[in-house]
PDB file of C-alpha atoms in Angstrom:
ATOM      1  CA  GLU V 170      10.951 -10.900  18.055  1.00 87.00           C
ATOM      2  CA  ALA V 171      13.185 -10.054  15.121  1.00 86.00           C
ATOM      3  CA  GLN V 172      11.138  -8.216  12.589  1.00 94.00           C
ATOM      4  CA  VAL V 173      10.709  -5.452  10.042  1.00 97.00           C
ATOM      5  CA  THR V 174       7.774  -3.198  10.837  1.00 97.00           C
ATOM      6  CA  GLN V 175       6.084  -1.189   8.133  1.00 97.00           C
ATOM      7  CA  ASN V 176       3.324   1.325   8.655  1.00 97.00           C
ATOM      8  CA  PRO V 177       0.679   1.800   7.576  1.00 97.00           C
ATOM      9  CA  ARG V 178      -0.551  -1.552   6.182  1.00 96.00           C
ATOM     10  CA  TYR V 179      -3.132   0.160   3.983  1.00 97.00           C
ATOM     11  CA  LEU V 180      -3.252   3.691   2.712  1.00 97.00           C
ATOM     12  CA  ILE V 181      -5.572   5.489   0.320  1.00 97.00           C
ATOM     13  CA  THR V 182      -4.481   8.984  -0.648  1.00 96.00           C
ATOM     14  CA  VAL V 183      -5.113  11.625  -3.252  1.00 97.00           C
ATOM     15  CA  THR V 184      -2.811  12.678  -6.041  1.00 97.00           C
ATOM     16  CA  GLY V 185      -0.195  15.157  -4.908  1.00 97.00           C
ATOM     17  CA  LYS V 186      -0.544  14.733  -1.168  1.00 97.00           C
ATOM     18  CA  LYS V 187       2.837  13.983   0.337  1.00 97.00           C
ATOM     19  CA  LEU V 188       3.079  10.773   2.317  1.00 97.00           C
ATOM     20  CA  THR V 189       5.622   8.760   4.233  1.00 98.00           C
ATOM     21  CA  VAL V 190       5.702   5.035   4.718  1.00 98.00           C
ATOM     22  CA  THR V 191       7.774   4.100   7.732  1.00 98.00           C
ATOM     23  CA  CYS V 192      10.034   1.083   8.063  1.00 98.00           C
ATOM     24  CA  SER V 193      11.891  -0.037  11.172  1.00 98.00           C
ATOM     25  CA  GLN V 194      13.956  -3.117  11.915  1.00 97.00           C
ATOM     26  CA  ASN V 195      15.179  -4.387  15.270  1.00 96.00           C
ATOM     27  CA  MET V 196      17.944  -6.705  14.053  1.00 93.00           C
ATOM     28  CA  ASN V 197      20.800  -4.195  13.742  1.00 92.00           C
ATOM     29  CA  HIS V 198      20.852  -4.879   9.987  1.00 93.00           C
ATOM     30  CA  GLU V 199      23.024  -2.620   7.918  1.00 92.00           C
ATOM     31  CA  TYR V 200      21.304  -3.184   4.568  1.00 92.00           C
ATOM     32  CA  MET V 201      17.735  -1.975   3.980  1.00 95.00           C
ATOM     33  CA  SER V 202      15.729  -1.692   0.836  1.00 95.00           C
ATOM     34  CA  TRP V 203      12.328  -0.768  -0.567  1.00 97.00           C
ATOM     35  CA  TYR V 204      10.472  -2.657  -3.279  1.00 96.00           C
ATOM     36  CA  ARG V 205       7.222  -2.270  -5.061  1.00 96.00           C
ATOM     37  CA  GLN V 206       5.279  -5.268  -6.315  1.00 95.00           C
ATOM     38  CA  ASP V 207       2.923  -5.039  -9.241  1.00 94.00           C
ATOM     39  CA  PRO V 208       1.088  -7.859 -11.035  1.00 89.00           C
ATOM     40  CA  GLY V 209       3.179  -9.384 -13.771  1.00 84.00           C
ATOM     41  CA  LEU V 210       6.276  -7.271 -12.895  1.00 87.00           C
ATOM     42  CA  GLY V 211       7.473  -8.999  -9.777  1.00 87.00           C
ATOM     43  CA  LEU V 212       9.392  -7.071  -7.174  1.00 91.00           C
ATOM     44  CA  ARG V 213      11.260  -4.046  -8.325  1.00 93.00           C
ATOM     45  CA  GLN V 214      13.762  -2.288  -6.132  1.00 94.00           C
ATOM     46  CA  ILE V 215      13.122   1.382  -5.495  1.00 97.00           C
ATOM     47  CA  TYR V 216      16.001   2.417  -3.207  1.00 97.00           C
ATOM     48  CA  TYR V 217      18.451   0.674  -0.983  1.00 95.00           C
ATOM     49  CA  SER V 218      20.799   1.647   1.812  1.00 95.00           C
ATOM     50  CA  MET V 219      24.063  -0.035   2.718  1.00 92.00           C
ATOM     51  CA  ASN V 220      24.321   1.794   6.001  1.00 92.00           C
ATOM     52  CA  VAL V 221      23.496   5.017   7.848  1.00 95.00           C
ATOM     53  CA  GLU V 222      23.574   8.052   5.508  1.00 95.00           C
ATOM     54  CA  VAL V 223      24.301   5.787   2.528  1.00 94.00           C
ATOM     55  CA  THR V 224      21.474   5.403   0.062  1.00 97.00           C
ATOM     56  CA  ASP V 225      21.314   4.518  -3.622  1.00 95.00           C
ATOM     57  CA  LYS V 226      18.808   4.224  -6.423  1.00 96.00           C
ATOM     58  CA  GLY V 227      17.338   0.879  -7.411  1.00 94.00           C
ATOM     59  CA  ASP V 228      15.564   0.117 -10.665  1.00 92.00           C
ATOM     60  CA  VAL V 229      12.510   2.385 -10.204  1.00 96.00           C
ATOM     61  CA  PRO V 230      13.478   5.389  -8.027  1.00 97.00           C
ATOM     62  CA  GLU V 231      11.525   8.094  -9.876  1.00 97.00           C
ATOM     63  CA  GLY V 232       8.924   9.752  -7.652  1.00 97.00           C
ATOM     64  CA  TYR V 233      10.379   8.427  -4.430  1.00 98.00           C
ATOM     65  CA  LYS V 234      12.777   9.620  -1.727  1.00 98.00           C
ATOM     66  CA  VAL V 235      14.381   7.859   1.188  1.00 98.00           C
ATOM     67  CA  SER V 236      16.542   8.711   4.122  1.00 97.00           C
ATOM     68  CA  ARG V 237      18.692   6.707   6.508  1.00 97.00           C
ATOM     69  CA  LYS V 238      19.470   8.828   9.521  1.00 97.00           C
ATOM     70  CA  GLU V 239      19.433   5.964  11.979  1.00 97.00           C
ATOM     71  CA  LYS V 240      20.378   2.341  11.389  1.00 96.00           C
ATOM     72  CA  ARG V 241      16.987   0.959  12.273  1.00 97.00           C
ATOM     73  CA  ASN V 242      14.762   3.308  10.234  1.00 98.00           C
ATOM     74  CA  PHE V 243      14.368   3.648   6.471  1.00 98.00           C
ATOM     75  CA  PRO V 244      11.285   5.690   5.551  1.00 98.00           C
ATOM     76  CA  LEU V 245       9.947   5.922   1.991  1.00 98.00           C
ATOM     77  CA  ILE V 246       8.688   9.328   0.995  1.00 98.00           C
ATOM     78  CA  LEU V 247       6.366  10.126  -1.874  1.00 98.00           C
ATOM     79  CA  GLU V 248       6.550  13.857  -2.274  1.00 96.00           C
ATOM     80  CA  SER V 249       3.746  14.091  -4.839  1.00 97.00           C
ATOM     81  CA  PRO V 250       2.055  10.721  -5.309  1.00 98.00           C
ATOM     82  CA  SER V 251       0.484   9.839  -8.604  1.00 98.00           C
ATOM     83  CA  PRO V 252      -1.893   7.014  -9.549  1.00 97.00           C
ATOM     84  CA  ASN V 253       0.903   5.051 -11.170  1.00 97.00           C
ATOM     85  CA  GLN V 254       2.439   4.648  -7.743  1.00 98.00           C
ATOM     86  CA  THR V 255      -0.547   2.579  -6.632  1.00 98.00           C
ATOM     87  CA  SER V 256       1.189  -0.625  -5.599  1.00 97.00           C
ATOM     88  CA  LEU V 257       2.139  -3.017  -2.861  1.00 97.00           C
ATOM     89  CA  TYR V 258       5.286  -1.802  -1.129  1.00 98.00           C
ATOM     90  CA  PHE V 259       7.737  -3.853   0.899  1.00 97.00           C
ATOM     91  CA  CYS V 260      10.604  -2.869   3.105  1.00 97.00           C
ATOM     92  CA  ALA V 261      13.331  -5.452   3.676  1.00 95.00           C
ATOM     93  CA  SER V 262      16.531  -5.624   5.626  1.00 94.00           C
ATOM     94  CA  SER V 263      19.543  -7.861   5.731  1.00 91.00           C
ATOM     95  CA  TYR V 264      22.759  -8.200   7.705  1.00 85.00           C
ATOM     96  CA  THR V 265      25.437  -6.840   5.360  1.00 74.00           C
ATOM     97  CA  GLY V 266      23.503  -7.909   2.262  1.00 64.00           C
ATOM     98  CA  ALA V 267      23.102 -11.044   0.193  1.00 61.00           C
ATOM     99  CA  ARG V 268      26.642 -11.057  -1.164  1.00 61.00           C
ATOM    100  CA  VAL V 269      28.009 -12.491   2.058  1.00 68.00           C
ATOM    101  CA  GLY V 270      25.258 -14.979   2.411  1.00 73.00           C
ATOM    102  CA  TYR V 271      22.391 -13.445   4.386  1.00 79.00           C
ATOM    103  CA  GLY V 272      18.852 -13.280   3.107  1.00 86.00           C
ATOM    104  CA  TYR V 273      16.276 -10.592   3.510  1.00 90.00           C
ATOM    105  CA  THR V 274      13.744 -10.166   6.267  1.00 93.00           C
ATOM    106  CA  PHE V 275      10.670  -8.550   4.781  1.00 95.00           C
ATOM    107  CA  GLY V 276       8.004  -6.352   6.321  1.00 96.00           C
ATOM    108  CA  SER V 277       4.351  -7.210   5.939  1.00 95.00           C
ATOM    109  CA  GLY V 278       3.780  -4.735   3.161  1.00 96.00           C
ATOM    110  CA  THR V 279       1.916  -1.472   2.594  1.00 97.00           C
ATOM    111  CA  ARG V 280      -0.844  -1.442   0.057  1.00 97.00           C
ATOM    112  CA  LEU V 281      -1.012   2.068  -1.354  1.00 98.00           C
ATOM    113  CA  THR V 282      -3.804   3.415  -3.515  1.00 98.00           C
ATOM    114  CA  VAL V 283      -3.462   6.877  -5.066  1.00 98.00           C
ATOM    115  CA  VAL V 284      -6.678   8.300  -6.486  1.00 97.00           C
TER     116      VAL V 284
ATOM    117  CA  SER L 116      17.768  -7.279 -16.700  1.00 47.00           C
ATOM    118  CA  GLN L 117      19.613  -8.902 -13.845  1.00 53.00           C
ATOM    119  CA  GLN L 118      16.446 -10.498 -12.521  1.00 65.00           C
ATOM    120  CA  GLY L 119      16.046 -14.093 -11.792  1.00 71.00           C
ATOM    121  CA  GLU L 120      13.281 -15.547 -13.843  1.00 82.00           C
ATOM    122  CA  GLU L 121      11.106 -18.367 -12.541  1.00 85.00           C
ATOM    123  CA  ASP L 122       9.465 -21.049 -14.579  1.00 88.00           C
ATOM    124  CA  PRO L 123       6.683 -22.089 -14.763  1.00 93.00           C
ATOM    125  CA  GLN L 124       4.633 -19.026 -13.984  1.00 92.00           C
ATOM    126  CA  ALA L 125       1.935 -21.169 -12.394  1.00 95.00           C
ATOM    127  CA  LEU L 126       1.839 -24.750 -11.155  1.00 96.00           C
ATOM    128  CA  SER L 127      -1.081 -26.746  -9.791  1.00 97.00           C
ATOM    129  CA  ILE L 128      -0.555 -30.128  -8.157  1.00 97.00           C
ATOM    130  CA  GLN L 129      -2.310 -32.562  -5.829  1.00 97.00           C
ATOM    131  CA  GLU L 130      -1.374 -32.754  -2.195  1.00 97.00           C
ATOM    132  CA  GLY L 131       1.391 -35.266  -1.666  1.00 97.00           C
ATOM    133  CA  GLU L 132       2.963 -34.713  -5.049  1.00 97.00           C
ATOM    134  CA  ASN L 133       6.325 -33.080  -5.573  1.00 98.00           C
ATOM    135  CA  ALA L 134       6.579 -29.542  -6.951  1.00 97.00           C
ATOM    136  CA  THR L 135       9.540 -28.347  -8.975  1.00 97.00           C
ATOM    137  CA  MET L 136      10.134 -24.769 -10.058  1.00 96.00           C
ATOM    138  CA  ASN L 137      13.069 -23.367 -11.895  1.00 96.00           C
ATOM    139  CA  CYS L 138      15.001 -20.140 -11.919  1.00 94.00           C
ATOM    140  CA  SER L 139      17.304 -18.740 -14.556  1.00 93.00           C
ATOM    141  CA  TYR L 140      19.568 -15.735 -14.180  1.00 91.00           C
ATOM    142  CA  LYS L 141      21.929 -13.809 -16.400  1.00 89.00           C
ATOM    143  CA  THR L 142      24.966 -12.627 -14.456  1.00 87.00           C
ATOM    144  CA  SER L 143      27.562 -14.328 -12.297  1.00 89.00           C
ATOM    145  CA  ILE L 144      26.469 -14.737  -8.744  1.00 88.00           C
ATOM    146  CA  ASN L 145      27.908 -15.450  -5.315  1.00 88.00           C
ATOM    147  CA  ASN L 146      24.690 -17.026  -4.095  1.00 90.00           C
ATOM    148  CA  LEU L 147      21.056 -17.471  -4.959  1.00 92.00           C
ATOM    149  CA  GLN L 148      18.107 -17.374  -2.645  1.00 93.00           C
ATOM    150  CA  TRP L 149      14.553 -18.680  -2.690  1.00 95.00           C
ATOM    151  CA  TYR L 150      11.635 -17.007  -0.983  1.00 96.00           C
ATOM    152  CA  ARG L 151       7.952 -17.784  -0.438  1.00 97.00           C
ATOM    153  CA  GLN L 152       5.119 -15.292  -0.462  1.00 96.00           C
ATOM    154  CA  ASN L 153       1.663 -16.033   0.786  1.00 94.00           C
ATOM    155  CA  SER L 154      -0.966 -13.924  -0.955  1.00 88.00           C
ATOM    156  CA  GLY L 155      -0.386 -10.209  -0.275  1.00 82.00           C
ATOM    157  CA  ARG L 156       2.078 -10.866   2.523  1.00 89.00           C
ATOM    158  CA  GLY L 157       5.793 -10.238   2.877  1.00 91.00           C
ATOM    159  CA  LEU L 158       8.280 -12.651   1.429  1.00 94.00           C
ATOM    160  CA  VAL L 159       9.848 -15.220   3.690  1.00 95.00           C
ATOM    161  CA  HIS L 160      13.396 -16.376   3.131  1.00 94.00           C
ATOM    162  CA  LEU L 161      13.514 -20.149   2.528  1.00 96.00           C
ATOM    163  CA  ILE L 162      17.010 -21.131   1.590  1.00 95.00           C
ATOM    164  CA  LEU L 163      20.276 -19.705   0.247  1.00 93.00           C
ATOM    165  CA  ILE L 164      22.689 -21.681  -1.913  1.00 94.00           C
ATOM    166  CA  ARG L 165      26.200 -20.461  -2.558  1.00 92.00           C
ATOM    167  CA  SER L 166      27.893 -20.544  -5.933  1.00 92.00           C
ATOM    168  CA  ASN L 167      30.267 -23.302  -4.837  1.00 94.00           C
ATOM    169  CA  GLU L 168      27.421 -25.558  -3.778  1.00 95.00           C
ATOM    170  CA  ARG L 169      25.469 -27.782  -6.117  1.00 97.00           C
ATOM    171  CA  GLU L 170      22.670 -28.935  -3.887  1.00 97.00           C
ATOM    172  CA  LYS L 171      21.194 -27.965  -0.522  1.00 97.00           C
ATOM    173  CA  HIS L 172      18.414 -29.408   1.564  1.00 96.00           C
ATOM    174  CA  SER L 173      16.176 -27.886   4.213  1.00 94.00           C
ATOM    175  CA  GLY L 174      13.349 -30.089   5.464  1.00 96.00           C
ATOM    176  CA  ARG L 175      11.136 -30.848   2.446  1.00 97.00           C
ATOM    177  CA  LEU L 176      12.985 -28.336   0.287  1.00 97.00           C
ATOM    178  CA  ARG L 177      15.791 -29.265  -2.057  1.00 98.00           C
ATOM    179  CA  VAL L 178      17.613 -26.617  -4.057  1.00 98.00           C
ATOM    180  CA  THR L 179      20.059 -27.229  -6.847  1.00 98.00           C
ATOM    181  CA  LEU L 180      22.350 -24.763  -8.583  1.00 97.00           C
ATOM    182  CA  ASP L 181      24.043 -25.087 -11.934  1.00 96.00           C
ATOM    183  CA  THR L 182      26.269 -22.084 -12.398  1.00 95.00           C
ATOM    184  CA  SER L 183      27.373 -23.231 -15.902  1.00 95.00           C
ATOM    185  CA  LYS L 184      23.731 -23.004 -17.039  1.00 95.00           C
ATOM    186  CA  LYS L 185      22.930 -20.089 -14.727  1.00 94.00           C
ATOM    187  CA  SER L 186      19.980 -21.931 -13.373  1.00 95.00           C
ATOM    188  CA  SER L 187      18.559 -23.213 -10.110  1.00 96.00           C
ATOM    189  CA  SER L 188      15.644 -25.376  -9.158  1.00 97.00           C
ATOM    190  CA  LEU L 189      13.503 -25.663  -6.016  1.00 97.00           C
ATOM    191  CA  LEU L 190      11.877 -28.962  -5.259  1.00 98.00           C
ATOM    192  CA  ILE L 191       9.194 -29.241  -2.606  1.00 98.00           C
ATOM    193  CA  THR L 192       8.564 -32.861  -1.733  1.00 98.00           C
ATOM    194  CA  ALA L 193       5.315 -34.301  -0.414  1.00 97.00           C
ATOM    195  CA  SER L 194       3.529 -31.026  -0.898  1.00 97.00           C
ATOM    196  CA  ARG L 195       0.815 -29.790   1.450  1.00 97.00           C
ATOM    197  CA  ALA L 196      -2.053 -27.373   0.955  1.00 97.00           C
ATOM    198  CA  ALA L 197      -0.145 -24.960   3.184  1.00 96.00           C
ATOM    199  CA  ASP L 198       2.602 -24.827   0.549  1.00 97.00           C
ATOM    200  CA  THR L 199       0.233 -22.874  -1.684  1.00 97.00           C
ATOM    201  CA  ALA L 200       2.081 -19.603  -2.296  1.00 97.00           C
ATOM    202  CA  SER L 201       4.234 -17.798  -4.786  1.00 96.00           C
ATOM    203  CA  TYR L 202       7.902 -18.686  -4.898  1.00 96.00           C
ATOM    204  CA  PHE L 203      10.639 -16.309  -5.966  1.00 95.00           C
ATOM    205  CA  CYS L 204      14.318 -16.668  -6.610  1.00 94.00           C
ATOM    206  CA  ALA L 205      16.675 -13.775  -6.023  1.00 91.00           C
ATOM    207  CA  THR L 206      20.264 -13.204  -7.061  1.00 87.00           C
ATOM    208  CA  ASP L 207      22.801 -11.946  -4.563  1.00 79.00           C
ATOM    209  CA  GLN L 208      22.155  -8.389  -5.627  1.00 75.00           C
ATOM    210  CA  PHE L 209      18.566  -8.933  -4.488  1.00 80.00           C
ATOM    211  CA  TYR L 210      17.048  -8.988  -7.955  1.00 84.00           C
ATOM    212  CA  PHE L 211      13.820 -10.900  -7.861  1.00 88.00           C
ATOM    213  CA  GLY L 212      11.907 -12.623 -10.642  1.00 83.00           C
ATOM    214  CA  THR L 213       8.154 -12.535 -11.182  1.00 86.00           C
ATOM    215  CA  GLY L 214       7.642 -15.756  -9.266  1.00 92.00           C
ATOM    216  CA  THR L 215       6.008 -19.157  -9.650  1.00 95.00           C
ATOM    217  CA  SER L 216       2.475 -19.387  -8.266  1.00 95.00           C
ATOM    218  CA  LEU L 217       2.044 -22.819  -6.689  1.00 97.00           C
ATOM    219  CA  THR L 218      -1.401 -24.197  -5.880  1.00 97.00           C
ATOM    220  CA  VAL L 219      -1.569 -27.452  -3.905  1.00 97.00           C
ATOM    221  CA  ILE L 220      -4.983 -29.029  -4.101  1.00 97.00           C
ATOM    222  CA  PRO L 221      -6.085 -30.952  -0.966  1.00 95.00           C
TER     223      PRO L 221
END
C-alpha cells in the first residue's frame, strides 16, 4: 500500500531532550515536506526537500533540522525542544511536487507535547 | 502570505444539503488543490484543478477556479455525515490555508 509512515504517533518529552520524528514513504516520491498544525494557524511548512541531499527552509524552520540521505526517508530533528514546539506534525510527500500537478500524500501525524 | 485562505471558517448543514466553501489566494498559480482532514488525522488529497481549467468534477465534488479573481470554490453535493471534516485549499507551492470546518448533521 502506498503510504507515508510517521513515527511515533504520540510523544511527550521534556524541554531540551533531543528527539527525532521519522518519516518514510514507499512511493519513490522526490518531494517531501514537514508541517506543523496549530489551532487557528493552519498548516505551516517547516522544511521541504526536492530530492536526496537537497533541503530548504519553509516558513517556520527555527528549532528544527532535517536530513535527506535517502529518497524514502525524511526525519525531523528537534535538537532542544521547547514548549512552543508542542504541536501536531505532519510529513507529506509528492511526486515532483505540486507544480507539475501532483498532490501530497500525508502521514497520519505525530502529536508532540513538550513539557 | 502566500497561503490560500478558506471561507467560511465553519459551516454547519443538514445531511442531503449542498456545502460550498471558498478559497482565495494571492499569487499566480499553476494549479490549486483541495484536501480533507478528519479530526486529528492526516490530510487527504481530494482534487487538483489546473490554472487553465475553470471547473472540475470528481464524484460529488465540484471545484471551480477563477484565476482573474484568484479564487476557487469547492462544492460538495448531497452531503453526508461522513463528509464532516475540515477542508483546505493549497496553492501549487503547497501553502495551505486555515481550513473550513464542515459539520453535516444527520
